[in-house]
């Protein structure tokens, strides 16, 4: 006898991955209706994942910090006195 939860997990991941592509809540609901038809547990699990995904928002879309790259003249953007976030560069300690 197969473990039904083991076969359910890939199905949840697939449905979730396809559902997040829908921008319209109505389209997403119609998609879930078709994929989760008579399986309330599957639908509930996918909806739970979708809600968590919505709450997370776009936190991965914005970098946590700026990458400092050399400027086009070969100098550095990080110069003495430069402000990087809440920090001010007081001295050079390495290169």
XYZ file of C-alpha atoms in Angstrom, residues 27-86:
60
model
C -8.475 33.007 -12.380
C -6.503 31.455 -9.522
C -9.731 30.225 -7.859
C -10.954 28.717 -11.133
C -7.604 26.989 -11.574
C -7.757 25.585 -8.032
C -11.347 24.457 -8.628
C -10.194 22.454 -11.636
C -7.044 20.995 -10.033
C -8.355 20.293 -6.519
C -11.919 19.386 -7.569
C -13.040 17.042 -4.789
C -9.946 17.090 -2.570
C -10.583 19.633 0.203
C -7.324 18.803 2.018
C -5.273 19.448 -1.112
C -7.093 22.730 -1.766
C -6.616 23.868 1.844
C -2.890 23.104 1.764
C -2.361 24.948 -1.524
C -4.400 27.937 -0.315
C -2.333 28.002 2.879
C 0.875 28.143 0.824
C -0.581 30.846 -1.428
C -1.520 32.972 1.595
C 1.984 32.609 3.049
C 3.438 33.558 -0.327
C 1.201 36.641 -0.493
C 2.201 37.715 3.031
C 5.887 37.439 2.189
C 5.414 39.999 -0.548
C 8.391 40.914 -2.680
C 11.078 40.839 -0.021
C 13.427 39.026 -2.414
C 12.965 41.612 -5.159
C 14.944 44.339 -3.354
C 18.554 43.736 -2.318
C 19.355 44.030 1.365
C 22.462 46.032 0.573
C 24.087 47.815 -2.353
C 27.040 46.148 -4.003
C 29.919 48.578 -4.236
C 31.535 48.438 -7.651
C 34.483 50.396 -8.995
C 33.461 53.504 -10.905
C 34.254 53.953 -14.610
C 37.469 55.918 -13.975
C 39.100 53.082 -12.059
C 38.607 54.690 -8.662
C 36.405 53.415 -5.954
C 32.927 54.396 -4.939
C 33.903 53.742 -1.325
C 35.944 56.826 -0.520
C 36.899 58.215 2.883
C 33.911 60.019 4.268
C 31.463 58.106 2.072
C 28.166 57.182 3.665
C 27.112 53.524 3.253
C 23.721 53.054 4.812
C 23.985 54.231 8.424
